[in-house]
PDB file of C-alpha atoms in Angstrom:
ATOM      1  CA  LYS A 104     -46.584 -97.497  82.850  1.00 51.00           C
ATOM      2  CA  GLY A 105     -46.507 -96.479  86.732  1.00 53.00           C
ATOM      3  CA  ASN A 106     -50.441 -96.823  87.408  1.00 55.00           C
ATOM      4  CA  GLU A 107     -51.424 -96.538  84.220  1.00 58.00           C
ATOM      5  CA  ILE A 108     -52.925 -99.554  82.261  1.00 55.00           C
ATOM      6  CA  LEU A 109     -51.749 -99.780  78.700  1.00 53.00           C
ATOM      7  CA  HIS A 110     -53.616-102.589  77.546  1.00 52.00           C
ATOM      8  CA  THR A 111     -55.777-105.162  79.081  1.00 51.00           C
ATOM      9  CA  ALA A 112     -56.852-108.638  77.328  1.00 49.00           C
ATOM     10  CA  PHE A 113     -58.398-111.725  78.556  1.00 46.00           C
ATOM     11  CA  THR A 114     -57.610-115.371  76.884  1.00 45.00           C
ATOM     12  CA  ASN A 115     -61.642-116.139  77.037  1.00 43.00           C
ATOM     13  CA  VAL A 116     -60.975-119.672  76.725  1.00 40.00           C
ATOM     14  CA  PRO A 117     -62.597-121.611  79.018  1.00 40.00           C
ATOM     15  CA  GLY A 118     -60.018-123.493  81.756  1.00 41.00           C
ATOM     16  CA  LEU A 119     -57.471-121.447  81.324  1.00 41.00           C
ATOM     17  CA  PRO A 120     -56.148-119.399  84.258  1.00 44.00           C
ATOM     18  CA  ASP A 121     -58.252-116.221  83.648  1.00 42.00           C
ATOM     19  CA  ASP A 122     -61.909-117.169  84.966  1.00 41.00           C
ATOM     20  CA  ASP A 123     -61.402-115.288  87.983  1.00 39.00           C
ATOM     21  CA  ASN A 124     -61.328-112.200  85.366  1.00 37.00           C
ATOM     22  CA  ARG A 125     -57.889-111.172  86.653  1.00 36.00           C
ATOM     23  CA  LEU A 126     -55.242-110.052  83.903  1.00 36.00           C
ATOM     24  CA  ARG A 127     -53.006-112.465  82.560  1.00 40.00           C
ATOM     25  CA  ASN A 128     -51.519-111.125  79.444  1.00 42.00           C
ATOM     26  CA  VAL A 129     -48.049-109.647  79.468  1.00 47.00           C
ATOM     27  CA  LEU A 130     -46.442-106.639  77.820  1.00 51.00           C
ATOM     28  CA  ASN A 131     -43.887-107.841  75.013  1.00 58.00           C
ATOM     29  CA  ILE A 132     -41.470-104.892  75.062  1.00 62.00           C
ATOM     30  CA  THR A 133     -38.961-105.647  72.452  1.00 66.00           C
ATOM     31  CA  THR A 134     -37.723-102.003  72.052  1.00 79.00           C
ATOM     32  CA  VAL A 135     -36.213-100.228  74.489  1.00 81.00           C
ATOM     33  CA  SER A 136     -34.722 -96.677  73.882  1.00 85.00           C
ATOM     34  CA  CYS A 137     -31.940 -94.719  75.593  1.00 87.00           C
ATOM     35  CA  ASP A 138     -33.058 -91.002  75.044  1.00 86.00           C
ATOM     36  CA  VAL A 139     -30.345 -88.373  76.076  1.00 87.00           C
ATOM     37  CA  THR A 140     -28.693 -85.267  75.433  1.00 88.00           C
ATOM     38  CA  GLY A 141     -24.876 -83.560  75.875  1.00 89.00           C
ATOM     39  CA  SER A 142     -22.730 -80.942  74.679  1.00 91.00           C
ATOM     40  CA  PRO A 143     -20.321 -82.411  73.246  1.00 92.00           C
ATOM     41  CA  ALA A 144     -22.985 -85.042  71.883  1.00 91.00           C
ATOM     42  CA  PRO A 145     -22.573 -88.121  74.253  1.00 93.00           C
ATOM     43  CA  ARG A 146     -21.514 -91.831  73.315  1.00 93.00           C
ATOM     44  CA  LEU A 147     -23.890 -94.580  73.852  1.00 93.00           C
ATOM     45  CA  THR A 148     -23.655 -97.860  75.290  1.00 92.00           C
ATOM     46  CA  TRP A 149     -26.017-100.714  75.990  1.00 93.00           C
ATOM     47  CA  THR A 150     -24.419-103.677  78.068  1.00 93.00           C
ATOM     48  CA  LYS A 151     -26.566-106.853  79.295  1.00 93.00           C
ATOM     49  CA  ASP A 152     -25.434-108.109  82.366  1.00 94.00           C
ATOM     50  CA  GLY A 153     -22.009-106.155  81.950  1.00 93.00           C
ATOM     51  CA  LYS A 154     -21.638-107.466  78.390  1.00 94.00           C
ATOM     52  CA  PRO A 155     -21.589-105.009  75.653  1.00 92.00           C
ATOM     53  CA  LEU A 156     -24.303-105.733  73.157  1.00 90.00           C
ATOM     54  CA  SER A 157     -25.313-102.219  71.537  1.00 89.00           C
ATOM     55  CA  ARG A 158     -23.650 -98.582  70.987  1.00 90.00           C
ATOM     56  CA  GLU A 159     -27.036 -97.432  68.795  1.00 90.00           C
ATOM     57  CA  LYS A 160     -29.852 -95.241  70.346  1.00 89.00           C
ATOM     58  CA  THR A 161     -32.198 -98.176  70.473  1.00 88.00           C
ATOM     59  CA  LEU A 162     -32.153-101.548  71.437  1.00 85.00           C
ATOM     60  CA  HIS A 163     -34.318-104.256  69.438  1.00 83.00           C
ATOM     61  CA  ILE A 164     -34.555-107.244  70.361  1.00 81.00           C
ATOM     62  CA  GLN A 165     -36.354-109.297  67.316  1.00 76.00           C
ATOM     63  CA  SER A 166     -37.755-112.482  69.350  1.00 74.00           C
ATOM     64  CA  VAL A 167     -37.622-112.766  73.218  1.00 76.00           C
ATOM     65  CA  HIS A 168     -36.577-115.903  74.915  1.00 75.00           C
ATOM     66  CA  MET A 169     -35.556-116.921  78.228  1.00 75.00           C
ATOM     67  CA  ASP A 170     -32.163-116.494  78.503  1.00 81.00           C
ATOM     68  CA  ASP A 171     -33.002-112.016  77.074  1.00 84.00           C
ATOM     69  CA  ALA A 172     -33.718-111.528  81.068  1.00 85.00           C
ATOM     70  CA  GLY A 173     -30.838-109.538  82.771  1.00 89.00           C
ATOM     71  CA  LEU A 174     -29.500-106.348  83.683  1.00 91.00           C
ATOM     72  CA  TYR A 175     -29.644-103.910  80.586  1.00 92.00           C
ATOM     73  CA  THR A 176     -28.002-100.773  80.863  1.00 92.00           C
ATOM     74  CA  CYS A 177     -27.485 -97.755  78.988  1.00 92.00           C
ATOM     75  CA  THR A 178     -24.567 -95.257  79.400  1.00 94.00           C
ATOM     76  CA  ALA A 179     -23.989 -92.049  77.755  1.00 93.00           C
ATOM     77  CA  THR A 180     -20.451 -90.839  78.314  1.00 94.00           C
ATOM     78  CA  ASN A 181     -18.748 -87.742  76.669  1.00 94.00           C
ATOM     79  CA  LYS A 182     -15.329 -85.757  77.519  1.00 94.00           C
ATOM     80  CA  TYR A 183     -17.105 -84.764  81.005  1.00 93.00           C
ATOM     81  CA  GLY A 184     -18.324 -87.682  82.326  1.00 93.00           C
ATOM     82  CA  SER A 185     -20.991 -90.197  82.199  1.00 92.00           C
ATOM     83  CA  THR A 186     -24.069 -91.219  83.385  1.00 92.00           C
ATOM     84  CA  ASN A 187     -26.416 -94.618  83.465  1.00 91.00           C
ATOM     85  CA  TYR A 188     -29.672 -96.252  83.778  1.00 89.00           C
ATOM     86  CA  SER A 189     -30.336 -99.789  84.226  1.00 89.00           C
ATOM     87  CA  LEU A 190     -33.214-101.773  83.610  1.00 86.00           C
ATOM     88  CA  ASN A 191     -34.087-105.552  85.286  1.00 86.00           C
ATOM     89  CA  VAL A 192     -35.792-107.253  82.702  1.00 83.00           C
ATOM     90  CA  THR A 193     -37.683-110.576  83.685  1.00 77.00           C
ATOM     91  CA  ILE A 194     -38.836-112.916  81.051  1.00 73.00           C
ATOM     92  CA  MET A 195     -42.782-114.354  81.685  1.00 67.00           C
ATOM     93  CA  CYS A 196     -43.031-117.185  79.597  1.00 59.00           C
ATOM     94  CA  ASN A 197     -46.061-119.002  78.923  1.00 51.00           C
ATOM     95  CA  GLN A 198     -46.079-122.800  79.365  1.00 46.00           C
ATOM     96  CA  ALA A 199     -47.907-124.114  76.437  1.00 45.00           C
ATOM     97  CA  SER A 200     -44.763-125.033  74.228  1.00 47.00           C
ATOM     98  CA  LYS A 201     -44.287-128.434  74.178  1.00 46.00           C
ATOM     99  CA  ASP A 202     -40.247-128.109  74.114  1.00 49.00           C
ATOM    100  CA  LEU A 203     -40.442-126.692  77.596  1.00 56.00           C
ATOM    101  CA  ILE A 204     -41.424-130.051  78.961  1.00 64.00           C
ATOM    102  CA  GLY A 205     -39.870-133.498  79.066  1.00 70.00           C
ATOM    103  CA  ILE A 206     -40.158-136.984  80.451  1.00 72.00           C
ATOM    104  CA  ASN A 207     -36.813-138.679  81.647  1.00 74.00           C
ATOM    105  CA  LYS A 208     -36.877-142.595  82.664  1.00 68.00           C
ATOM    106  CA  ALA A 209     -33.898-144.495  84.535  1.00 62.00           C
ATOM    107  CA  SER A 210     -34.379-147.288  81.798  1.00 63.00           C
ATOM    108  CA  GLU A 211     -36.704-148.070  78.828  1.00 71.00           C
ATOM    109  CA  ASP A 212     -38.083-151.039  80.215  1.00 82.00           C
ATOM    110  CA  TRP A 213     -40.092-151.252  83.676  1.00 87.00           C
ATOM    111  CA  VAL A 214     -39.321-154.474  84.637  1.00 88.00           C
ATOM    112  CA  GLU A 215     -41.453-156.051  87.331  1.00 89.00           C
ATOM    113  CA  GLY A 216     -39.610-156.155  90.948  1.00 90.00           C
ATOM    114  CA  LYS A 217     -37.253-153.789  89.967  1.00 90.00           C
ATOM    115  CA  PRO A 218     -37.375-149.913  90.468  1.00 91.00           C
ATOM    116  CA  GLN A 219     -38.169-147.210  88.617  1.00 90.00           C
ATOM    117  CA  THR A 220     -37.446-143.772  88.140  1.00 89.00           C
ATOM    118  CA  VAL A 221     -39.689-141.157  86.301  1.00 89.00           C
ATOM    119  CA  SER A 222     -38.822-137.033  86.267  1.00 88.00           C
ATOM    120  CA  CYS A 223     -40.416-134.312  84.534  1.00 87.00           C
ATOM    121  CA  ASP A 224     -38.178-131.528  83.232  1.00 84.00           C
ATOM    122  CA  VAL A 225     -39.691-128.129  82.572  1.00 82.00           C
ATOM    123  CA  THR A 226     -38.637-124.635  82.115  1.00 77.00           C
ATOM    124  CA  GLY A 227     -40.834-121.411  83.024  1.00 76.00           C
ATOM    125  CA  SER A 228     -41.039-118.076  84.691  1.00 73.00           C
ATOM    126  CA  PRO A 229     -42.864-117.842  87.250  1.00 77.00           C
ATOM    127  CA  ALA A 230     -41.540-121.524  88.191  1.00 79.00           C
ATOM    128  CA  PRO A 231     -44.539-123.683  86.945  1.00 85.00           C
ATOM    129  CA  ARG A 232     -46.078-125.848  89.475  1.00 87.00           C
ATOM    130  CA  LEU A 233     -46.015-129.891  89.003  1.00 90.00           C
ATOM    131  CA  THR A 234     -48.463-132.518  89.028  1.00 91.00           C
ATOM    132  CA  TRP A 235     -48.455-136.404  88.462  1.00 92.00           C
ATOM    133  CA  THR A 236     -51.637-138.101  87.216  1.00 93.00           C
ATOM    134  CA  LYS A 237     -51.707-141.936  86.464  1.00 93.00           C
ATOM    135  CA  ASP A 238     -54.918-142.683  83.917  1.00 94.00           C
ATOM    136  CA  GLY A 239     -55.917-139.307  84.896  1.00 92.00           C
ATOM    137  CA  LYS A 240     -55.776-139.764  89.184  1.00 94.00           C
ATOM    138  CA  PRO A 241     -53.575-137.398  91.019  1.00 93.00           C
ATOM    139  CA  LEU A 242     -49.921-139.256  92.049  1.00 91.00           C
ATOM    140  CA  SER A 243     -47.268-137.069  93.656  1.00 88.00           C
ATOM    141  CA  ARG A 244     -46.492-132.834  92.987  1.00 90.00           C
ATOM    142  CA  GLU A 245     -42.726-133.701  92.857  1.00 89.00           C
ATOM    143  CA  LYS A 246     -40.463-133.552  90.080  1.00 89.00           C
ATOM    144  CA  THR A 247     -39.590-137.297  90.403  1.00 90.00           C
ATOM    145  CA  LEU A 248     -41.749-140.069  90.899  1.00 89.00           C
ATOM    146  CA  HIS A 249     -40.140-143.355  92.726  1.00 90.00           C
ATOM    147  CA  ILE A 250     -41.345-146.907  92.348  1.00 88.00           C
ATOM    148  CA  GLN A 251     -39.028-148.939  94.234  1.00 92.00           C
ATOM    149  CA  SER A 252     -40.407-152.261  93.336  1.00 92.00           C
ATOM    150  CA  VAL A 253     -42.530-152.068  89.464  1.00 92.00           C
ATOM    151  CA  HIS A 254     -45.670-154.122  89.966  1.00 91.00           C
ATOM    152  CA  MET A 255     -48.341-155.112  86.937  1.00 92.00           C
ATOM    153  CA  ASP A 256     -50.454-152.499  88.140  1.00 92.00           C
ATOM    154  CA  ASP A 257     -48.239-149.644  87.883  1.00 92.00           C
ATOM    155  CA  ALA A 258     -48.734-150.140  84.286  1.00 91.00           C
ATOM    156  CA  GLY A 259     -50.670-147.009  82.516  1.00 92.00           C
ATOM    157  CA  LEU A 260     -50.510-143.943  81.283  1.00 92.00           C
ATOM    158  CA  TYR A 261     -48.282-141.430  83.446  1.00 91.00           C
ATOM    159  CA  THR A 262     -48.774-137.246  83.027  1.00 91.00           C
ATOM    160  CA  CYS A 263     -46.747-134.590  84.053  1.00 90.00           C
ATOM    161  CA  THR A 264     -48.735-131.280  83.952  1.00 90.00           C
ATOM    162  CA  ALA A 265     -46.658-128.216  84.270  1.00 87.00           C
ATOM    163  CA  THR A 266     -48.633-124.762  85.067  1.00 86.00           C
ATOM    164  CA  ASN A 267     -47.680-121.318  86.045  1.00 81.00           C
ATOM    165  CA  GLU A 268     -50.396-118.326  85.731  1.00 76.00           C
ATOM    166  CA  TYR A 269     -49.503-117.980  81.946  1.00 74.00           C
ATOM    167  CA  GLY A 270     -50.535-121.349  81.039  1.00 78.00           C
ATOM    168  CA  SER A 271     -50.228-125.259  80.810  1.00 82.00           C
ATOM    169  CA  THR A 272     -48.697-128.061  79.173  1.00 83.00           C
ATOM    170  CA  ASN A 273     -48.152-131.841  79.812  1.00 85.00           C
ATOM    171  CA  SER A 274     -46.256-134.831  78.599  1.00 86.00           C
ATOM    172  CA  SER A 275     -47.272-138.306  79.055  1.00 87.00           C
ATOM    173  CA  LEU A 276     -45.789-141.748  79.091  1.00 87.00           C
ATOM    174  CA  ASN A 277     -47.538-144.653  78.304  1.00 89.00           C
ATOM    175  CA  VAL A 278     -46.307-147.483  80.518  1.00 89.00           C
ATOM    176  CA  THR A 279     -46.644-151.364  79.736  1.00 88.00           C
ATOM    177  CA  ILE A 280     -44.963-153.702  82.527  1.00 87.00           C
ATOM    178  CA  MET A 281     -42.633-156.094  81.259  1.00 82.00           C
ATOM    179  CA  CYS A 282     -42.462-159.539  83.059  1.00 80.00           C
ATOM    180  CA  LYS A 283     -38.941-161.074  84.992  1.00 72.00           C
TER     181      LYS A 283
END
């Protein structure tokens, strides 16, 4: 808060991004209060991105999700006027959840001589870096792999790995090639 460190922690798991001892954990704030005084007592209104949320002094978010990011504003109003305070909230997301990544194929069957496109769909904040490997060997850092003409040696285990400063996750596709 300001220049004061509130909490520090490290994962202490070998291979995760805190091996260089940089702080990787994120303070999770799920409650924000709007403390105001006035006479007559002001009415409070919380909005997110301009849409009404609550009229309570304290705003609670039970479980933080990516779509909770946005501009939160507390407005205090009485017969003499109004004032407000805004807070821009960014959600930082750990990539450890398998539901954040998936591989999409142009078709289910990989047929020798035919083209094939495979893409890696991933979400995360900050935006993750992608790495494709085939049988553990690096292929590409692009979202989509384009194979102009499938050959028998294209068979193998394709893995898309998404990594950001909060973690890493992957999804794999075991490919067999069908003869024409």
